[in-house]
Short mmCIF file of N, CA and C in Angstrom, two decimals:
data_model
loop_
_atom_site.label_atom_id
_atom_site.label_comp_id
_atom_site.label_asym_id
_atom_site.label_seq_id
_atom_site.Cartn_x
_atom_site.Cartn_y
_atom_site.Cartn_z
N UNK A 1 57.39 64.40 -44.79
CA UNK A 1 56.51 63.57 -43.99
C UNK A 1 56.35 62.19 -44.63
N UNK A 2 56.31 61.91 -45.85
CA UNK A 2 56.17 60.35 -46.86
C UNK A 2 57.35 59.70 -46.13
N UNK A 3 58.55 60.62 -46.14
CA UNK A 3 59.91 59.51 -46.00
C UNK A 3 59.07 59.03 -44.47
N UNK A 4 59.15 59.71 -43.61
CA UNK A 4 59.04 59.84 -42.27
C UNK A 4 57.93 58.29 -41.91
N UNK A 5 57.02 58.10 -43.22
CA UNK A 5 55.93 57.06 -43.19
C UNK A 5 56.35 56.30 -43.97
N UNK A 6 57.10 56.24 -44.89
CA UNK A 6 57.63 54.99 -45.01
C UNK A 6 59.00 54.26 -44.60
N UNK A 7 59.56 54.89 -43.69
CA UNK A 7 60.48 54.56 -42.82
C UNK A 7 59.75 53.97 -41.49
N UNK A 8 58.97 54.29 -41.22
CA UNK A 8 58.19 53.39 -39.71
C UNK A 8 56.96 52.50 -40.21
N UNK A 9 56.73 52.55 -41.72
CA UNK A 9 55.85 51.94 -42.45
C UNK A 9 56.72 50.75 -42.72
N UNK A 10 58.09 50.36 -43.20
CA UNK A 10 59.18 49.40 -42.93
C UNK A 10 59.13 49.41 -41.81
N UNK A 11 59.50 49.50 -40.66
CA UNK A 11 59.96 49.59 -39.62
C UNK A 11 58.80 48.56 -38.73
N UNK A 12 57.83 48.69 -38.85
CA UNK A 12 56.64 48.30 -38.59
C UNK A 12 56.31 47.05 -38.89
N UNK A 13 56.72 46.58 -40.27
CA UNK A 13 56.28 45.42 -40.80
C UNK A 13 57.84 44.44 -40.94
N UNK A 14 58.73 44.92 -40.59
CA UNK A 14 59.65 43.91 -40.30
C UNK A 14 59.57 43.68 -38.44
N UNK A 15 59.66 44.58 -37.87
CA UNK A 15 59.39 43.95 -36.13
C UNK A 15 58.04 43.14 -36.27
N UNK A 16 57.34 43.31 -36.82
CA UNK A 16 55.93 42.28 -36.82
C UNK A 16 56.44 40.77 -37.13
N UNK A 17 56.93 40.71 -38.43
CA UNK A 17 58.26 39.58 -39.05
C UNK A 17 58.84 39.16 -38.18
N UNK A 18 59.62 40.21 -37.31
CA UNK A 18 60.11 39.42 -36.44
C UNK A 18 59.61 38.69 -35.10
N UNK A 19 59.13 39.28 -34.91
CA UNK A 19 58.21 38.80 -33.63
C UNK A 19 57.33 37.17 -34.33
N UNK A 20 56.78 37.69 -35.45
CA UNK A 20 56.25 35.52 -35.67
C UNK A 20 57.22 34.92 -35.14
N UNK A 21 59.14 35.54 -36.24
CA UNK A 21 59.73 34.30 -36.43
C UNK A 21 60.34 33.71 -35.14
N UNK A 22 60.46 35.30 -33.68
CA UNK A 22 60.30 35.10 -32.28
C UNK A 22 59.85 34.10 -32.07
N UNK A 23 58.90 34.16 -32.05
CA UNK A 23 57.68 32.96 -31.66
C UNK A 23 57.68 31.65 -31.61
N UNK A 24 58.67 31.37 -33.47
CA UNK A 24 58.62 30.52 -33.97
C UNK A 24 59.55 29.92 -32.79
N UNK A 25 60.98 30.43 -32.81
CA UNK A 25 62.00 30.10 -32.42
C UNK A 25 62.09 29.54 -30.80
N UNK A 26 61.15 30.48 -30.16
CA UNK A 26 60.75 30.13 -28.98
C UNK A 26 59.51 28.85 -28.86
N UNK A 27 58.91 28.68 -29.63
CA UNK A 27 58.08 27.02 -29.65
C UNK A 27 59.31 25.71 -30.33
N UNK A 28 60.24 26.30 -30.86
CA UNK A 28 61.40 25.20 -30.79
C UNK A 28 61.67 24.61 -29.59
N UNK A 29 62.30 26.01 -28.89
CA UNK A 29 63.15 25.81 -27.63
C UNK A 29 62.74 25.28 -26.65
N UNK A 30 61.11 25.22 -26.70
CA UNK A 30 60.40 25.12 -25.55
C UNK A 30 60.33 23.84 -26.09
N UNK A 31 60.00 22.99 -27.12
CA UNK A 31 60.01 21.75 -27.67
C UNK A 31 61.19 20.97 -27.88
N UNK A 32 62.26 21.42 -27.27
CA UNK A 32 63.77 20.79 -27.76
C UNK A 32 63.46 20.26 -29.03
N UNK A 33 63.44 21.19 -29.82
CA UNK A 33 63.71 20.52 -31.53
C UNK A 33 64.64 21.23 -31.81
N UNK A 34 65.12 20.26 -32.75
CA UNK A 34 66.68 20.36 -33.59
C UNK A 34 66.61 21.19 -35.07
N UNK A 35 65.00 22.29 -35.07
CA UNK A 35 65.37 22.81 -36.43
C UNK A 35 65.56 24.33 -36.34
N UNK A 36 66.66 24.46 -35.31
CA UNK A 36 66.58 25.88 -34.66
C UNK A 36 67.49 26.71 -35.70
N UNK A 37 68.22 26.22 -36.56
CA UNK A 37 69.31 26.20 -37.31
C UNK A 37 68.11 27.30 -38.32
N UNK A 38 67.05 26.61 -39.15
CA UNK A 38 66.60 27.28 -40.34
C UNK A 38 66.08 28.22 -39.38
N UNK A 39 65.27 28.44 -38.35
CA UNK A 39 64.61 29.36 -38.16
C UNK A 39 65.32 30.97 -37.73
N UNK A 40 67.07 30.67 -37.00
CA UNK A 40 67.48 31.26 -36.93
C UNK A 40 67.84 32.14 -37.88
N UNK A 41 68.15 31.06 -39.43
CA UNK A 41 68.16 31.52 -40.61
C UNK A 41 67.41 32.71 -41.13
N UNK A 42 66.28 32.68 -40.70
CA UNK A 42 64.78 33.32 -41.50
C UNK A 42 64.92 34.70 -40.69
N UNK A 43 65.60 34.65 -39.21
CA UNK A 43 65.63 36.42 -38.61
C UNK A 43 66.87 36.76 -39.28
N UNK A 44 68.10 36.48 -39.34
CA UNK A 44 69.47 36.95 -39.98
C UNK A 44 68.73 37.98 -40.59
N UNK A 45 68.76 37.91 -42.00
CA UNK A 45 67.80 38.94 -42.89
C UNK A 45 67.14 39.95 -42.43
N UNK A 46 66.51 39.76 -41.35
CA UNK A 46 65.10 41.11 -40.96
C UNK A 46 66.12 41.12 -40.25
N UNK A 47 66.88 41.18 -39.41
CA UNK A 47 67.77 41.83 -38.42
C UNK A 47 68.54 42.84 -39.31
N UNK A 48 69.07 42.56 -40.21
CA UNK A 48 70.20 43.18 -40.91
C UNK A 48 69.13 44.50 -41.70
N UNK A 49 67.84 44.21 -42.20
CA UNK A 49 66.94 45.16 -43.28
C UNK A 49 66.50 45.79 -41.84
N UNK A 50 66.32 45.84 -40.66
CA UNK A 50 66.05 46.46 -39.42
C UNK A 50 67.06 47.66 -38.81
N UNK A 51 68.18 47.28 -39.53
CA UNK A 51 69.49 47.66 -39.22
C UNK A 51 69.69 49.01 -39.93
N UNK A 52 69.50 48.49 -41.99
CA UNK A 52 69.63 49.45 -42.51
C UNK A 52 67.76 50.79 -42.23
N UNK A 53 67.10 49.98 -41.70
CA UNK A 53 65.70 51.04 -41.52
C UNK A 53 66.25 51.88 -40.42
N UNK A 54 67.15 51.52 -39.29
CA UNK A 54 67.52 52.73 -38.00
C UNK A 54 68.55 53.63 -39.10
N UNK A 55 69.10 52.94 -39.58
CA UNK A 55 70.34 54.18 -40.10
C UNK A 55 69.77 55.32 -41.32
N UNK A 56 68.93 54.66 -42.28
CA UNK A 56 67.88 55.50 -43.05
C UNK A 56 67.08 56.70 -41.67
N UNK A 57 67.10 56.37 -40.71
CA UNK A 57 65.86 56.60 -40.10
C UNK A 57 67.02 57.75 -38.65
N UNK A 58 67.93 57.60 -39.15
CA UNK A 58 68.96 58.10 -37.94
C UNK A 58 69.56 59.30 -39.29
N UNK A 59 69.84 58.76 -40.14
CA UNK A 59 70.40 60.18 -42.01
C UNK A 59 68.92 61.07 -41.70
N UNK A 60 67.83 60.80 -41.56
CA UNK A 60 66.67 61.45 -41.86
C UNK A 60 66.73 62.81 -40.83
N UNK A 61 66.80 62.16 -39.67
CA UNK A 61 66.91 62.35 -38.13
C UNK A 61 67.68 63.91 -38.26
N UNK A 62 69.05 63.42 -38.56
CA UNK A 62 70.15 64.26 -38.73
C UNK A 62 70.40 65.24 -39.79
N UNK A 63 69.69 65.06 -40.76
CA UNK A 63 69.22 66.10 -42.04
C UNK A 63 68.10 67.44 -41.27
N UNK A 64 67.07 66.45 -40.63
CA UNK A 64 66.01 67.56 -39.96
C UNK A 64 66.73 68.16 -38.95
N UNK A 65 67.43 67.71 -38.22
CA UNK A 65 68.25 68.08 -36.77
C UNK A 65 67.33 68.06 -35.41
N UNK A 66 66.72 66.44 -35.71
CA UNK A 66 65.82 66.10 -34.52
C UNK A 66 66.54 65.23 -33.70
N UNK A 67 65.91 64.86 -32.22
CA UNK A 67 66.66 64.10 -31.91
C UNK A 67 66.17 62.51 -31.77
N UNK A 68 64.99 62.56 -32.01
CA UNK A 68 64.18 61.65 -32.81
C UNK A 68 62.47 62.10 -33.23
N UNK A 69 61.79 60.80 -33.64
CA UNK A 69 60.77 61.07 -34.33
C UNK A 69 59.80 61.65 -33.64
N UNK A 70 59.28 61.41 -32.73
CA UNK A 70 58.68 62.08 -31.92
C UNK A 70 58.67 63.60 -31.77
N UNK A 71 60.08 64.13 -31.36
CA UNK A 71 60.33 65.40 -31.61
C UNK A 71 60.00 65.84 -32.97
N UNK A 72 60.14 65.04 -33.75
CA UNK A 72 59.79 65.28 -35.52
C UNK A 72 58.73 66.01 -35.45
N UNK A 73 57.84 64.54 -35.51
CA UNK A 73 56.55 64.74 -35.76
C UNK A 73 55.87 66.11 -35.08
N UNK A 74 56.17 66.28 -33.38
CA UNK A 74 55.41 67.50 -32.69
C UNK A 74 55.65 68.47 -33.36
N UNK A 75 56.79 68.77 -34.28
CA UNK A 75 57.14 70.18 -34.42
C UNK A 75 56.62 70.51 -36.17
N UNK A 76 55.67 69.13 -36.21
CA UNK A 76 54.63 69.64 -37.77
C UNK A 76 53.60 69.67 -37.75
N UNK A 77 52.96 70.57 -38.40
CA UNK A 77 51.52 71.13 -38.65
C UNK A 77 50.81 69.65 -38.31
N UNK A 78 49.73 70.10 -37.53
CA UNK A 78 48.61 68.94 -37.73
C UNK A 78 48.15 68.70 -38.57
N UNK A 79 47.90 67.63 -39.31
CA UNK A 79 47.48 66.97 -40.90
C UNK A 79 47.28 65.91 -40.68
N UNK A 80 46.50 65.41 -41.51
CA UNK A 80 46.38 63.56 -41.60
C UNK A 80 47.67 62.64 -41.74
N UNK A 81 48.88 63.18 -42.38
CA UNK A 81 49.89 62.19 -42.58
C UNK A 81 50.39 62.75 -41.61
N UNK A 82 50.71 63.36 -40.21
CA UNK A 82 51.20 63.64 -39.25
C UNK A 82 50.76 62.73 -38.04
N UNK A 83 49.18 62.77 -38.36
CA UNK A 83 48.66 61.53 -37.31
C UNK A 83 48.85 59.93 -37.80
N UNK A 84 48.92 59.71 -39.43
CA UNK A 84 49.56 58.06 -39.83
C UNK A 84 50.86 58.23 -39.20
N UNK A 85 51.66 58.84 -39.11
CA UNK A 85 52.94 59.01 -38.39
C UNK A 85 52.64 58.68 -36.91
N UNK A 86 52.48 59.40 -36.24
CA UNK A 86 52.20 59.45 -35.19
C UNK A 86 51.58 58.02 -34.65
N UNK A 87 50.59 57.64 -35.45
CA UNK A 87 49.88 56.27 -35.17
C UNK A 87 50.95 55.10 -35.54
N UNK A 88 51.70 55.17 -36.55
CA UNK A 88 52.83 54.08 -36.90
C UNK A 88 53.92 54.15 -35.79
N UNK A 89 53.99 55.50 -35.78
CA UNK A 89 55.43 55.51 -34.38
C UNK A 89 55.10 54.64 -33.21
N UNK A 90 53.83 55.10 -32.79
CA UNK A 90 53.28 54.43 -31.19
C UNK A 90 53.39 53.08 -32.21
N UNK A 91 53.05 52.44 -32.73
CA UNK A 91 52.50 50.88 -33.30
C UNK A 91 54.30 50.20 -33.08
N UNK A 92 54.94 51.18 -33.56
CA UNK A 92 56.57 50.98 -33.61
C UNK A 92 56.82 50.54 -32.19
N UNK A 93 56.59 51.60 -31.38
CA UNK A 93 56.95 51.47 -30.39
C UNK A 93 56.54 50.20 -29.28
N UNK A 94 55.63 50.27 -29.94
CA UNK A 94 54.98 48.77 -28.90
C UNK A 94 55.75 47.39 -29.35
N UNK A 95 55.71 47.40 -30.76
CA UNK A 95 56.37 45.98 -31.10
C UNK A 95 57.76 45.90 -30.67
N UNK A 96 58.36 46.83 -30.58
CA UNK A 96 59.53 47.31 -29.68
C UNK A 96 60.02 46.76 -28.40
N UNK A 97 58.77 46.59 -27.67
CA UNK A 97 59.02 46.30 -26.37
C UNK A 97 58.37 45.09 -26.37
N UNK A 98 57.43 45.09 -27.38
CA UNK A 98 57.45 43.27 -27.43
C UNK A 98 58.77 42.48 -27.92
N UNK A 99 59.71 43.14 -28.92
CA UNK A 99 60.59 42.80 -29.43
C UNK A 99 61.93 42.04 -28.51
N UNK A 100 61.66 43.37 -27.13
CA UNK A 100 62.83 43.34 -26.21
C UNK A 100 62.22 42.20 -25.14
N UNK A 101 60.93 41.82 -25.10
CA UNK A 101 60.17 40.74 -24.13
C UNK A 101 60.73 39.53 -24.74
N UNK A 102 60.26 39.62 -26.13
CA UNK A 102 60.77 38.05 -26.90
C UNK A 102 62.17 37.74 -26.56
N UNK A 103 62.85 38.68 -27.00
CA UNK A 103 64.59 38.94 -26.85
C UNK A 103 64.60 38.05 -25.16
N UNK A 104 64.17 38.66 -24.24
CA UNK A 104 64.22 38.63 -22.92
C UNK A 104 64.18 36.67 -22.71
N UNK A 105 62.79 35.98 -23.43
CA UNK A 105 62.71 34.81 -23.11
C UNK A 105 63.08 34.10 -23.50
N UNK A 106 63.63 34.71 -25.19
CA UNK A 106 64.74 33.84 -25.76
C UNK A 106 66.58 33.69 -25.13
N UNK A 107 66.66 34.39 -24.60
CA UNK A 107 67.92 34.35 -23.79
C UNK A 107 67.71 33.59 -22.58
N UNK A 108 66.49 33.69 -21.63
CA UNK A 108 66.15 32.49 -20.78
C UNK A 108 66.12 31.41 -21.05
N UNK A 109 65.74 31.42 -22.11
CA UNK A 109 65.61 29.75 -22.81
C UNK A 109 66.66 29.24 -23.11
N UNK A 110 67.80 29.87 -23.79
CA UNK A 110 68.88 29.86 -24.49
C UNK A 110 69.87 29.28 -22.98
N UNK A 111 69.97 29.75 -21.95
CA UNK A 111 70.48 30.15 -20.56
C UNK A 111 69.92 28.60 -20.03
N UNK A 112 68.44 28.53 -20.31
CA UNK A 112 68.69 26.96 -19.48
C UNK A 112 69.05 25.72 -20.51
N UNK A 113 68.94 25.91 -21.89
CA UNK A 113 69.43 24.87 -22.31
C UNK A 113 71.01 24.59 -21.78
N UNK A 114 71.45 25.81 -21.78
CA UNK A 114 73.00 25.42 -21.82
C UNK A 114 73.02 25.00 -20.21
N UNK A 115 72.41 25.41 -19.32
CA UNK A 115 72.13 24.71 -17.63
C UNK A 115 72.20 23.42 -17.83
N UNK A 116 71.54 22.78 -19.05
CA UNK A 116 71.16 21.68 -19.20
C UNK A 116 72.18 21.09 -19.67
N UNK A 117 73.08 21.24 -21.01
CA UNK A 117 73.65 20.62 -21.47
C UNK A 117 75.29 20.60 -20.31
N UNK A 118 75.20 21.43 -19.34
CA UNK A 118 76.47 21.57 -18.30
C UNK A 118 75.85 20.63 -17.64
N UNK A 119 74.78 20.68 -17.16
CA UNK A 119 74.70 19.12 -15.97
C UNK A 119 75.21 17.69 -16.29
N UNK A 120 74.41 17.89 -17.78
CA UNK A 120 74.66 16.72 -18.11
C UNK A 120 75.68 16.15 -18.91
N UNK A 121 77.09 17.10 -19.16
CA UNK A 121 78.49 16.87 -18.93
C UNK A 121 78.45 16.84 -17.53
N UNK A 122 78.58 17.21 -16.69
CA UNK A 122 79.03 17.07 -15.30
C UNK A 122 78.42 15.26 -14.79
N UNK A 123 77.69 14.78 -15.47
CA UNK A 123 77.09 13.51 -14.84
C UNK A 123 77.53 12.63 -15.77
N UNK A 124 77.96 12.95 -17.33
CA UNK A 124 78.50 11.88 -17.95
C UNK A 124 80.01 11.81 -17.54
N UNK A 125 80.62 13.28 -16.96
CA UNK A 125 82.26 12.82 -17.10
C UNK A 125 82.31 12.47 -15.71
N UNK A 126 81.08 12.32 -14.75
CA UNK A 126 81.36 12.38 -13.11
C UNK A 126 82.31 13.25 -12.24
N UNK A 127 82.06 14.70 -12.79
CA UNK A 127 82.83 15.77 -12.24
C UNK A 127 82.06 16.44 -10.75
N UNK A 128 82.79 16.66 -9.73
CA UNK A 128 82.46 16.35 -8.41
C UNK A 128 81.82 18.07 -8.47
N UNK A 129 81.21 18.87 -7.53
CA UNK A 129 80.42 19.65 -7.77
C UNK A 129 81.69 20.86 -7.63
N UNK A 130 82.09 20.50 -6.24
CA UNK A 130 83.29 21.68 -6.25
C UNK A 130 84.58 21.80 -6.82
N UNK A 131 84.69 20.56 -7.58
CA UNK A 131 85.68 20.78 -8.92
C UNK A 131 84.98 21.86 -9.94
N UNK A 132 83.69 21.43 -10.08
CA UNK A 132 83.08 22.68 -11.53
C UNK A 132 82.44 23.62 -10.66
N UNK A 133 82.04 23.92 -10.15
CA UNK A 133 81.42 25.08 -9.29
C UNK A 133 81.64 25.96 -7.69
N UNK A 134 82.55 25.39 -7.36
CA UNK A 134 82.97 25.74 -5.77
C UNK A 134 82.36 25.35 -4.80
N UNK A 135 81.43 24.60 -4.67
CA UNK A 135 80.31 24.30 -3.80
C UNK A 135 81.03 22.85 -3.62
N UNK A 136 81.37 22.29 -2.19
CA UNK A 136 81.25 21.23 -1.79
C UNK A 136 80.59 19.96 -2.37
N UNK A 137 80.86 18.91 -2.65
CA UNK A 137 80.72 17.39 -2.81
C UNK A 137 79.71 16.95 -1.63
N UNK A 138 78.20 16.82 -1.76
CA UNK A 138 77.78 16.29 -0.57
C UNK A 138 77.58 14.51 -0.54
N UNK A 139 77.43 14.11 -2.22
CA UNK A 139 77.95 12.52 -2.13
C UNK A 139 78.90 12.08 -2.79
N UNK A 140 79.48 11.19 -4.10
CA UNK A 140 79.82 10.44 -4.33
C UNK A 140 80.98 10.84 -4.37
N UNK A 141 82.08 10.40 -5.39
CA UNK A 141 82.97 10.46 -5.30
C UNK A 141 83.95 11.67 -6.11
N UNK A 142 85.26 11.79 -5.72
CA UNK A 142 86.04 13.14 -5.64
C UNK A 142 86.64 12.90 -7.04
N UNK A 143 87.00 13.73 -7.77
CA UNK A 143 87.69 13.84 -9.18
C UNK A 143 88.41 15.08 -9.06
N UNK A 144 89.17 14.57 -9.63
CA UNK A 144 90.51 15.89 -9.85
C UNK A 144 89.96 16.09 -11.68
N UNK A 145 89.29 15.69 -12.40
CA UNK A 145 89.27 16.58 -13.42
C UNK A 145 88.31 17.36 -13.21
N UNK A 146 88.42 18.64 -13.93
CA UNK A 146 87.32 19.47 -13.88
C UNK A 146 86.44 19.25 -15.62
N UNK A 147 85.51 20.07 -15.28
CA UNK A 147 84.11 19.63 -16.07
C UNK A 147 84.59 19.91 -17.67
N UNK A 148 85.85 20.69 -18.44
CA UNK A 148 86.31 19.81 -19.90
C UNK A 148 87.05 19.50 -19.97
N UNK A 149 87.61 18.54 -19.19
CA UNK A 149 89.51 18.47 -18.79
C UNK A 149 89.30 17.00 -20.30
N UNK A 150 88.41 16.75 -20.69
CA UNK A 150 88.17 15.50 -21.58
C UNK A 150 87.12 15.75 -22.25
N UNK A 151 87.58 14.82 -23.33
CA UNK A 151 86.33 14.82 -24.32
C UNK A 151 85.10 13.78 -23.95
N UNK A 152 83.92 13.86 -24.31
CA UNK A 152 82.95 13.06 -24.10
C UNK A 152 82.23 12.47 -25.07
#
């Protein structure tokens, strides 16, 4: 039961980690600032120590012959370190799906910068709409290059 709590006892306090540095990364994006570079820096690390906590936490899994923690935990005596378990798992689980929300708006964000940085190749090289996208030209003028046929 210790491993079992200090495996979601890690587990716990790096998704928390991550979720600030979420945060962080997403008040960049939303600010077009240019220091997206270090902050990306600062998750690398907790991604990778997140990585080795599932596989510790997947050897554990597979030693007991559960099919996860949950199943663990139900099938032990009620005790106090059964309910810190139990209470860390749910705590797990929530930052979890905050984890996959952040994930969610950082890829939106990520999705319109690059919207952004395609328009505005398409207006510096004057690439006509249905050269880069299939959609008809409703004004100016027609180009036979398409949107990287050149450098800018």
């Amino acid at each position: 039961m210790d491993e079992v709590i200090a495996i979601l006892r890690e587990q716990t306090i790096l998704c928390n980690r991550l979720l600030k540095l979420f945060a962080e990364l997403t008040d960049l994006l939303k600010n077009n600032s240019l220091d997206m570079v270090q902050s990306v820096r600062k998750i690398e690390p907790i991604v990778k120590e997140l990585s080795g906590n599932s596989i510790r936490s997947q050897n554990f899994l597979d030693r007991m012959r559960a099919k996860n923690l949950s199943e663990f935990l139900n099938a032990q005596e009620q005790s106090g370190k059964r309910e810190v378990a139990e209470s860390l798992l749910k705590q797990a689980n929530n930052l979890q799906t905050q984890i996959r929300n952040a994930t969610a708006t950082l890829k939106r964000l990520t999705k319109n910068g690059m919207d952004f940085v395609n328009f505005n190749i398409n207006v510096m090289s004057r690439s006509s709409t249905n050269v880069s996208y299939g959609a008809g030209a409703t004004t100016g003028t027609q180009s036979n290059r398409r949107i990287f046929d050149t450098n800018v």
